[in-house]
mmCIF file with all atom_site columns, C-alpha atoms and ligand atoms in Angstrom:
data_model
loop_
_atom_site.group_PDB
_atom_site.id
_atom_site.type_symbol
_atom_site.label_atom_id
_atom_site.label_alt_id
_atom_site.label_comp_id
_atom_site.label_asym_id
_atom_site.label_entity_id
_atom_site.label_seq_id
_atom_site.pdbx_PDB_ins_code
_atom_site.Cartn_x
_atom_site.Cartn_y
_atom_site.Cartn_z
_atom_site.occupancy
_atom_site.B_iso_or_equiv
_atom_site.pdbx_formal_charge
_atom_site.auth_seq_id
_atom_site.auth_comp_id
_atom_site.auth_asym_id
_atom_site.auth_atom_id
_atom_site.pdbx_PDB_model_num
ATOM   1   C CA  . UNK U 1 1   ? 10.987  7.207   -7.489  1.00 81.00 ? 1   UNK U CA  1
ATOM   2   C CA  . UNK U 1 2   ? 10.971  3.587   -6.484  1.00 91.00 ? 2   UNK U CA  1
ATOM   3   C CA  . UNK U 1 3   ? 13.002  5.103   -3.724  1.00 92.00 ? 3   UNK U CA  1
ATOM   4   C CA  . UNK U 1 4   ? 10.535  7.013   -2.062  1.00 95.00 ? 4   UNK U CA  1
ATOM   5   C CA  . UNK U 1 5   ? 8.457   3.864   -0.701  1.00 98.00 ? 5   UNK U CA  1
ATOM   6   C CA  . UNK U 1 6   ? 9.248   3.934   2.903   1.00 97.00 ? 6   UNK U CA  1
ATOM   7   C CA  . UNK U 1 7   ? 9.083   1.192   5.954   1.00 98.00 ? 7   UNK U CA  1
ATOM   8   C CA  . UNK U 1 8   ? 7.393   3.426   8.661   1.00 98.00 ? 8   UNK U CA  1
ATOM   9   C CA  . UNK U 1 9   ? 7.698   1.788   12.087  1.00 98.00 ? 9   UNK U CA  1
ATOM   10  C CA  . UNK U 1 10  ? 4.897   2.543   13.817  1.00 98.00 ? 10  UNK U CA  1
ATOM   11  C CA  . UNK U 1 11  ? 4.562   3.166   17.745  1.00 98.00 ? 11  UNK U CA  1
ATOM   12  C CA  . UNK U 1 12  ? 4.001   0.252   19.495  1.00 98.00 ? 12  UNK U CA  1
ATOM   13  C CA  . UNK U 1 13  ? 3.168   0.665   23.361  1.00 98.00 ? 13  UNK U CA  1
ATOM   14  C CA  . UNK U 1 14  ? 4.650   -2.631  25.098  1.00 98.00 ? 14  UNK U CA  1
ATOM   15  C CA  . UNK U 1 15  ? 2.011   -3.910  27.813  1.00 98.00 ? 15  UNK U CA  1
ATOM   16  C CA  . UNK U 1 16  ? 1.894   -7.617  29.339  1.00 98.00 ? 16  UNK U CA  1
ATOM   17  C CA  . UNK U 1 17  ? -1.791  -7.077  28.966  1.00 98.00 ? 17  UNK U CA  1
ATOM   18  C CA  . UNK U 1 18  ? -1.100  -6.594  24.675  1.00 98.00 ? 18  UNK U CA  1
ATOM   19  C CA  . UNK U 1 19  ? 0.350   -4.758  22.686  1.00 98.00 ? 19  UNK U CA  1
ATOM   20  C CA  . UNK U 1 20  ? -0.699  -1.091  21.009  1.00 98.00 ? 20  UNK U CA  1
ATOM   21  C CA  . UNK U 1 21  ? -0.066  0.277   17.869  1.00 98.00 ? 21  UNK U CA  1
ATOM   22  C CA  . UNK U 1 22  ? -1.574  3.191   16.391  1.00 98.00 ? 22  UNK U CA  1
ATOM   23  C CA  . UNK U 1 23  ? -1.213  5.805   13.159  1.00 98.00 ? 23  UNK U CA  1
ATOM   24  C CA  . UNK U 1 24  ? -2.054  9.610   13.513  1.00 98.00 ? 24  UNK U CA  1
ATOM   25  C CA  . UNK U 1 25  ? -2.810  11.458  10.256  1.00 98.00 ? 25  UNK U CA  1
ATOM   26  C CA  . UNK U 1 26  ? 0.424   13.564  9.097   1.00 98.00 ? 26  UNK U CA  1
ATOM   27  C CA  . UNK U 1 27  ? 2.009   12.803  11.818  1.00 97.00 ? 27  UNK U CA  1
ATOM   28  C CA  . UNK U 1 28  ? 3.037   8.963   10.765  1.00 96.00 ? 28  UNK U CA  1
ATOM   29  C CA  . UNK U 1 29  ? 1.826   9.038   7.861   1.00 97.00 ? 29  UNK U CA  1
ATOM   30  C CA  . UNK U 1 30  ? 2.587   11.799  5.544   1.00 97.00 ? 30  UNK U CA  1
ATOM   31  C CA  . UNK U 1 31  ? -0.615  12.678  4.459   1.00 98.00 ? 31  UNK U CA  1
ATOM   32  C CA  . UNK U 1 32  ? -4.067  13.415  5.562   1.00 98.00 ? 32  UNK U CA  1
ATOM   33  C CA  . UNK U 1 33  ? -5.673  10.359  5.851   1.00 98.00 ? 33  UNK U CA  1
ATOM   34  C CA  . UNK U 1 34  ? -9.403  10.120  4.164   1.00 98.00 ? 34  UNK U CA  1
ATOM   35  C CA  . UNK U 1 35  ? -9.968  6.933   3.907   1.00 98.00 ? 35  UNK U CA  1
ATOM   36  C CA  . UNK U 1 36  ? -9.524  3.258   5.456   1.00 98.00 ? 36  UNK U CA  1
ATOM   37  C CA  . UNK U 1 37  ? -9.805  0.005   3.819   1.00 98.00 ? 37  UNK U CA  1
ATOM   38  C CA  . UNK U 1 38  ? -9.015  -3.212  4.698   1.00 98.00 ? 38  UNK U CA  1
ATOM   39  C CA  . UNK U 1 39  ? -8.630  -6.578  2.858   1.00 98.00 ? 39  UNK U CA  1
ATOM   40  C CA  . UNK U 1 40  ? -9.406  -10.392 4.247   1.00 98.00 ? 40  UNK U CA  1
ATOM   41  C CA  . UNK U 1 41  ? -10.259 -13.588 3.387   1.00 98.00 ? 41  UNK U CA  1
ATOM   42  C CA  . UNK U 1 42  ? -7.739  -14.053 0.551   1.00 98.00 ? 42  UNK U CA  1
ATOM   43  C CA  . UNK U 1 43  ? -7.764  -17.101 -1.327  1.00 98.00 ? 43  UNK U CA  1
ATOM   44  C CA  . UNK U 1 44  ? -4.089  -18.908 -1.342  1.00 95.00 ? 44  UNK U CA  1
ATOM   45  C CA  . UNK U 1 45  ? -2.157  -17.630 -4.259  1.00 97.00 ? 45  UNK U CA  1
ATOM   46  C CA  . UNK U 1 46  ? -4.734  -14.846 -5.403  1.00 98.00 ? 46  UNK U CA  1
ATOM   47  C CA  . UNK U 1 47  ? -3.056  -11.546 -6.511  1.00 98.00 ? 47  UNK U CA  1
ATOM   48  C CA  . UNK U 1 48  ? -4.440  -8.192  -5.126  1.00 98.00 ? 48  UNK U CA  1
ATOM   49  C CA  . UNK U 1 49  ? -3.379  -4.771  -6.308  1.00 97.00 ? 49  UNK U CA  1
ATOM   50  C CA  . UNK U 1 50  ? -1.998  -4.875  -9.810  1.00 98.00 ? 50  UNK U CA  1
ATOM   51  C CA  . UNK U 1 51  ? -2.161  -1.067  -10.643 1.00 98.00 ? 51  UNK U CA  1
ATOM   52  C CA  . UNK U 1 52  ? -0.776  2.513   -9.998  1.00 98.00 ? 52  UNK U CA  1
ATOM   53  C CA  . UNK U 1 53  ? -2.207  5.345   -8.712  1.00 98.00 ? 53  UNK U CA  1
ATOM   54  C CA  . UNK U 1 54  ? -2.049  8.945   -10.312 1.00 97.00 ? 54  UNK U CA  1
ATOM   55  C CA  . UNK U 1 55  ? -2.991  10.978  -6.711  1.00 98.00 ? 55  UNK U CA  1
ATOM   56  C CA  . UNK U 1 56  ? -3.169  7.975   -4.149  1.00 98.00 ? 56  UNK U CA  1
ATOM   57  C CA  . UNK U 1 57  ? -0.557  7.496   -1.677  1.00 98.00 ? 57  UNK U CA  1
ATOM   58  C CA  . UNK U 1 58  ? -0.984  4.958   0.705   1.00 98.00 ? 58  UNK U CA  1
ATOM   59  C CA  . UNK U 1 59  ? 0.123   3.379   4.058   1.00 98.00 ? 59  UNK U CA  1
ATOM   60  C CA  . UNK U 1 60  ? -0.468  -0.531  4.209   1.00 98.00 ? 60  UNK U CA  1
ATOM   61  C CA  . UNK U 1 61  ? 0.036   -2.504  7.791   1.00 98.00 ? 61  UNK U CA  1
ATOM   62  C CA  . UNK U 1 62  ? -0.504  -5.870  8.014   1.00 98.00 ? 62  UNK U CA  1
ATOM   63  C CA  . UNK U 1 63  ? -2.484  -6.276  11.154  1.00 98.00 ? 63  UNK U CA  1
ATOM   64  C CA  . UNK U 1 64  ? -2.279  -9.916  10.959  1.00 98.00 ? 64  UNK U CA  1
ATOM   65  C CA  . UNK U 1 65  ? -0.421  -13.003 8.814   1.00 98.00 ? 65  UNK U CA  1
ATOM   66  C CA  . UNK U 1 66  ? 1.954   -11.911 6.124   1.00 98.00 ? 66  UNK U CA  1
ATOM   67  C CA  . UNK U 1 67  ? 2.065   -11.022 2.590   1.00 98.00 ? 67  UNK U CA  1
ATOM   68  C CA  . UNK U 1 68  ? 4.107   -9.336  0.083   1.00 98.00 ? 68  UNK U CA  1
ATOM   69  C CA  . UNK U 1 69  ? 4.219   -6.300  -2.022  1.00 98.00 ? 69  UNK U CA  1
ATOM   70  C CA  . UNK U 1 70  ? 5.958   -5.948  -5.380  1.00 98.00 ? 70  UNK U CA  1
ATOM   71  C CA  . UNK U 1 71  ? 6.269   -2.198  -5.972  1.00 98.00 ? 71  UNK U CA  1
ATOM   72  C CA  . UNK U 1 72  ? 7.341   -1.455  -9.934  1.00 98.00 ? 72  UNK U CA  1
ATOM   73  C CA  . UNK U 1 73  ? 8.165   1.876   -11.376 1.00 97.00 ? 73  UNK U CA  1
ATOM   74  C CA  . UNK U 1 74  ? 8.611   1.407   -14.910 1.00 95.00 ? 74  UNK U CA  1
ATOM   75  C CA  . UNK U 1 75  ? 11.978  -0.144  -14.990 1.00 94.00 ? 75  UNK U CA  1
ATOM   76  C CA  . UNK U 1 76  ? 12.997  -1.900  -11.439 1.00 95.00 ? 76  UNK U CA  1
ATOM   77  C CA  . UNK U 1 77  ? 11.327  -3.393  -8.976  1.00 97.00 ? 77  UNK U CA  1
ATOM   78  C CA  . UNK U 1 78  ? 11.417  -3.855  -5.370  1.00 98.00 ? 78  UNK U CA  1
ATOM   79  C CA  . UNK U 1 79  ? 9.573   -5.937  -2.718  1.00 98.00 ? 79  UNK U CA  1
ATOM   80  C CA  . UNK U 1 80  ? 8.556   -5.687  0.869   1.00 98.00 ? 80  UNK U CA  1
ATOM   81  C CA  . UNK U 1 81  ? 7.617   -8.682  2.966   1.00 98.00 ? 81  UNK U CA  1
ATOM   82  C CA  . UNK U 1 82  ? 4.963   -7.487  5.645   1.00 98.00 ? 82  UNK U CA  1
ATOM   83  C CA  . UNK U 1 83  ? 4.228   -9.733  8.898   1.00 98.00 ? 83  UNK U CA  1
ATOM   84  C CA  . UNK U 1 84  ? 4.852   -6.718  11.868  1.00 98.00 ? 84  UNK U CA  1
ATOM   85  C CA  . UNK U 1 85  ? 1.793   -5.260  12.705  1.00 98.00 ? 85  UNK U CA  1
ATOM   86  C CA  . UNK U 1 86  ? 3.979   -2.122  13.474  1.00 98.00 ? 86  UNK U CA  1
ATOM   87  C CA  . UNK U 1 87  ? 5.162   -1.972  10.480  1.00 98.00 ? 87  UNK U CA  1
ATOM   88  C CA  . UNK U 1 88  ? 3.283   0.509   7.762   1.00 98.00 ? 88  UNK U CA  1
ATOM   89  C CA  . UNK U 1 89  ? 4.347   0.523   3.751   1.00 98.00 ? 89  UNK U CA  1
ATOM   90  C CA  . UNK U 1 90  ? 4.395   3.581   2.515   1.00 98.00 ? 90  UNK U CA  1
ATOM   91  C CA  . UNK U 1 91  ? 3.603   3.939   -1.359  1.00 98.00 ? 91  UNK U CA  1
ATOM   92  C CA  . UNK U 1 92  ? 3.118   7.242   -2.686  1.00 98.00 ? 92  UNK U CA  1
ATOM   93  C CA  . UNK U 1 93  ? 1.949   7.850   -5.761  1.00 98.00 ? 93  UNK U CA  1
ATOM   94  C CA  . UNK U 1 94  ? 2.767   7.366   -9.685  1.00 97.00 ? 94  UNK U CA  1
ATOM   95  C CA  . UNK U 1 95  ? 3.840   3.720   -8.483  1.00 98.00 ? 95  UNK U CA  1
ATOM   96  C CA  . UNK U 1 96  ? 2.638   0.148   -9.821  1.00 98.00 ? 96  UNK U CA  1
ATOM   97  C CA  . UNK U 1 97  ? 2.168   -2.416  -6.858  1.00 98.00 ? 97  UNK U CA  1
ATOM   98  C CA  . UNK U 1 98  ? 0.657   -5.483  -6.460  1.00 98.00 ? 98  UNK U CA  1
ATOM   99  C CA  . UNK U 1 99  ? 0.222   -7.522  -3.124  1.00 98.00 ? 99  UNK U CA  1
ATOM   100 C CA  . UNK U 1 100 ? 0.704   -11.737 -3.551  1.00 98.00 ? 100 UNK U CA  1
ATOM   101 C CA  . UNK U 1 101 ? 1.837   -14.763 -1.249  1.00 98.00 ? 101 UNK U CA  1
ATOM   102 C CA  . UNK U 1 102 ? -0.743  -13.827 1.524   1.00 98.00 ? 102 UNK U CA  1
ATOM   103 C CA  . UNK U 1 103 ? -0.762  -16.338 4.364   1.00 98.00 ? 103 UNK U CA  1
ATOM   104 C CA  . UNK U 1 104 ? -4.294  -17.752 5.322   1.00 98.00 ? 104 UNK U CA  1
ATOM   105 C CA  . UNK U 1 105 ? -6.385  -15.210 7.523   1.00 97.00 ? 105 UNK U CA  1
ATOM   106 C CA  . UNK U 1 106 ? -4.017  -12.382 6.368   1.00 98.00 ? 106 UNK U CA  1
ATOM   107 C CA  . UNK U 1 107 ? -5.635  -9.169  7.130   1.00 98.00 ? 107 UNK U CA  1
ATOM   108 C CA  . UNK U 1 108 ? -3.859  -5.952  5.867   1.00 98.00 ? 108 UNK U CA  1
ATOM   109 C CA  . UNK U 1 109 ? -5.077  -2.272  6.767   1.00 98.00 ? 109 UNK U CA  1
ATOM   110 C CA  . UNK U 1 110 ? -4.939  0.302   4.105   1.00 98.00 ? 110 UNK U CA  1
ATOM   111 C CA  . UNK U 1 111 ? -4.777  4.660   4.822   1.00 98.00 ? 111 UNK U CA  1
ATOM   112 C CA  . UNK U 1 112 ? -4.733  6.501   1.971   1.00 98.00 ? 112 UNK U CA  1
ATOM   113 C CA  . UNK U 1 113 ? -5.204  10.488  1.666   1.00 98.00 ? 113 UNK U CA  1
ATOM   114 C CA  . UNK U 1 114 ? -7.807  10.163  -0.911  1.00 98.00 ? 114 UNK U CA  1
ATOM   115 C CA  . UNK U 1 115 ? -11.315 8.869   -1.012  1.00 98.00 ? 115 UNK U CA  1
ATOM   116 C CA  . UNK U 1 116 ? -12.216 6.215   -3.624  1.00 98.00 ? 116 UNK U CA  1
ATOM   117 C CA  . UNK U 1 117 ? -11.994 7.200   -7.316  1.00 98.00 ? 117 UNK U CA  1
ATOM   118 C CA  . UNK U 1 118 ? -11.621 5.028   -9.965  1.00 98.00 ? 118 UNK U CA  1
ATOM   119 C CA  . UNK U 1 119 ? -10.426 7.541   -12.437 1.00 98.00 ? 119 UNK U CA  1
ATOM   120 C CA  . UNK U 1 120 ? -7.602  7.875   -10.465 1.00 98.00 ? 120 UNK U CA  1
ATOM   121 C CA  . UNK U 1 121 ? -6.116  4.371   -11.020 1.00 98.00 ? 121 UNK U CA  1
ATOM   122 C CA  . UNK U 1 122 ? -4.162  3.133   -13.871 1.00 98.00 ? 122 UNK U CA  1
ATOM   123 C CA  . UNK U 1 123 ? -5.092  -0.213  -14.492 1.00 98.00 ? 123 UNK U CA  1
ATOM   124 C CA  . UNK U 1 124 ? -3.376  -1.083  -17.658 1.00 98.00 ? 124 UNK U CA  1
ATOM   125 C CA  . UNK U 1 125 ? 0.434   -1.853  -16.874 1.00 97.00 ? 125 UNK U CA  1
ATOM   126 C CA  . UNK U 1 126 ? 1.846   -1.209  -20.491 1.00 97.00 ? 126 UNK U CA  1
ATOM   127 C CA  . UNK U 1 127 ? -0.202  2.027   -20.524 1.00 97.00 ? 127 UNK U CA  1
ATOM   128 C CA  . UNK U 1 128 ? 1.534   2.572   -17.308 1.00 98.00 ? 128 UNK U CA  1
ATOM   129 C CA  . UNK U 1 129 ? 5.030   2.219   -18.435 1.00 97.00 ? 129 UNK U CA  1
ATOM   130 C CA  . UNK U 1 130 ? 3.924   4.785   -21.287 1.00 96.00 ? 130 UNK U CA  1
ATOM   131 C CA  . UNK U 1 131 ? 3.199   7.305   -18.909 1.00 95.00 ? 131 UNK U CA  1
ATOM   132 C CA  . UNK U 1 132 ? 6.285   6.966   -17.193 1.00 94.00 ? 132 UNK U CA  1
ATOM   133 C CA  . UNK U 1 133 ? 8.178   6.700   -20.532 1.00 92.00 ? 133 UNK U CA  1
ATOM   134 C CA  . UNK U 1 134 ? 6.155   10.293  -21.544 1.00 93.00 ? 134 UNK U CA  1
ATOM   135 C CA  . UNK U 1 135 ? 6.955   11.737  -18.954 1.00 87.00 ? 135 UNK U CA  1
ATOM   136 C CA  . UNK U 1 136 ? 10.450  11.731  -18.558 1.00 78.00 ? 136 UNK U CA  1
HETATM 137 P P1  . LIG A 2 .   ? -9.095  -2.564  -6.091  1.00 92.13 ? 1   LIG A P1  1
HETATM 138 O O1  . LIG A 2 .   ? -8.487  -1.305  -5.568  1.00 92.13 ? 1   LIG A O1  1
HETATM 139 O O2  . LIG A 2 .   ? -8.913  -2.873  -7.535  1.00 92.13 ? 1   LIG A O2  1
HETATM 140 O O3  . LIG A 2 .   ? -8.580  -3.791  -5.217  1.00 92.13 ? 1   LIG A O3  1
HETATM 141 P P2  . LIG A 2 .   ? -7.073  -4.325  -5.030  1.00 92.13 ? 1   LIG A P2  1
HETATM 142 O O4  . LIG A 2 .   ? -6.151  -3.266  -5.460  1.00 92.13 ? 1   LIG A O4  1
HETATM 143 O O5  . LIG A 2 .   ? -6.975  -4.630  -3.574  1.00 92.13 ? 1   LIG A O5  1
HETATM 144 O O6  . LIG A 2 .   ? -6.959  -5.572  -5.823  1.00 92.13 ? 1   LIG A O6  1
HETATM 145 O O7  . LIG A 2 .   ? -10.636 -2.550  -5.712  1.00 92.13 ? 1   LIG A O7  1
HETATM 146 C C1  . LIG A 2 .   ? -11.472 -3.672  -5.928  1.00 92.13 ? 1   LIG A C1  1
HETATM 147 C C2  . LIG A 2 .   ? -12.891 -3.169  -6.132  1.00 92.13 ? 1   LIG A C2  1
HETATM 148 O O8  . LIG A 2 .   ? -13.353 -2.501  -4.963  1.00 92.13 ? 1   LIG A O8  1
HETATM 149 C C3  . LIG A 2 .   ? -13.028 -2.190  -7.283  1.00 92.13 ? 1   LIG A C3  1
HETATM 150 O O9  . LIG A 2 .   ? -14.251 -2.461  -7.935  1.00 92.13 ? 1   LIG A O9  1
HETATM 151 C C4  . LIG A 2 .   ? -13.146 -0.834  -6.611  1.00 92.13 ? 1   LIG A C4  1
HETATM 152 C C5  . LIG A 2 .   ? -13.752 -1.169  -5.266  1.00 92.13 ? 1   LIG A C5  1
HETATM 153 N N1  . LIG A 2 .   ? -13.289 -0.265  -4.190  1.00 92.13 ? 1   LIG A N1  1
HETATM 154 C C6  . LIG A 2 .   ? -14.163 0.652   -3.640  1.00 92.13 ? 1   LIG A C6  1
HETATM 155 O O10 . LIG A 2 .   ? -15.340 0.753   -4.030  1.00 92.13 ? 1   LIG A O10 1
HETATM 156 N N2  . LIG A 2 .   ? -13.714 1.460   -2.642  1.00 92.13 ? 1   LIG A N2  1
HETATM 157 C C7  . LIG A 2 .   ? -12.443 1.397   -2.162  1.00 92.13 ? 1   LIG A C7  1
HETATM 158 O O11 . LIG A 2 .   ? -12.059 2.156   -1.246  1.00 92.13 ? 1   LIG A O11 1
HETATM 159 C C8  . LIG A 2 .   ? -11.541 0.448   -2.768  1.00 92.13 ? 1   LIG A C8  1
HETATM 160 C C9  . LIG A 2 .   ? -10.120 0.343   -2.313  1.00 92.13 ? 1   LIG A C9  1
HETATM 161 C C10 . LIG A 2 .   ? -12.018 -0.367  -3.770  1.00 92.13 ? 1   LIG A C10 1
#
């Protein structure tokens, strides 16, 4: 499962004048996307994240500064250090993730295909590794 998280490279459009990136739903991202969010001003050393999702699936660029996510699936873990704004993380769903070691003024962008619903997260990491346990 853990291997379905993907590094999408994004297009980036090469100008003296700046550079251009951009992310089209389904087309590099596959899913619909439904919702943006975005997350800034992080404290040094705070944790984000620190849950799964049972629907959510998820595309996260770091648009600026650097950070890392720790993606866990009930018995390895992986993680991805993000600094290209080209770069998207995909995360699909049924995976635990948290996001740490975020330089100052990181900003990361978030697309999901879902809107917000808190009954859709799992929030309790032993309960997590139950489910996964369960279900296999
Ligand atoms: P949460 O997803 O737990 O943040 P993170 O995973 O980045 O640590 O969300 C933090 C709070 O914000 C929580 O109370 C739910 C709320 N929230 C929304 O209302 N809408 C959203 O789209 C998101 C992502 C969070």
């Amino acid at each position: 499962m853990i291997d379905s998280v993907e590094l999408i490279h994004l297009p980036k459009i090469l100008d003296s004048r700046g550079n251009l990136s951009f992310i089209e739903s389904e087309n590099h991202v596959p899913f619909e996307i439904k919702r943006t969010y975005w997350i800034y001003d992080v404290p040094g050393g705070e944790i984000r994240g620190g849950h799964a999702f049972k629907e959510q699936e998820e595309l996260i660029v770091v648009l600026s500064g650097s950070l890392d996510v720790v993606i866990f699936d009930g018995k390895s873990e992986v993680k991805y250090s993000l600094n290209r704004s080209y770069n998207g993380l995909y995360i699909p769903k049924g995976l635990w993730r948290h996001m740490e070691n975020f330089a100052t003024n990181t900003l990361a962008l978030i697309v999901s295909n879902t809107v917000f619903n808190e009954q859709d997260y799992i929030r309790d990491k032993q309960k997590y590794i139950k489910i996964i346990d369960d279900d296999k």
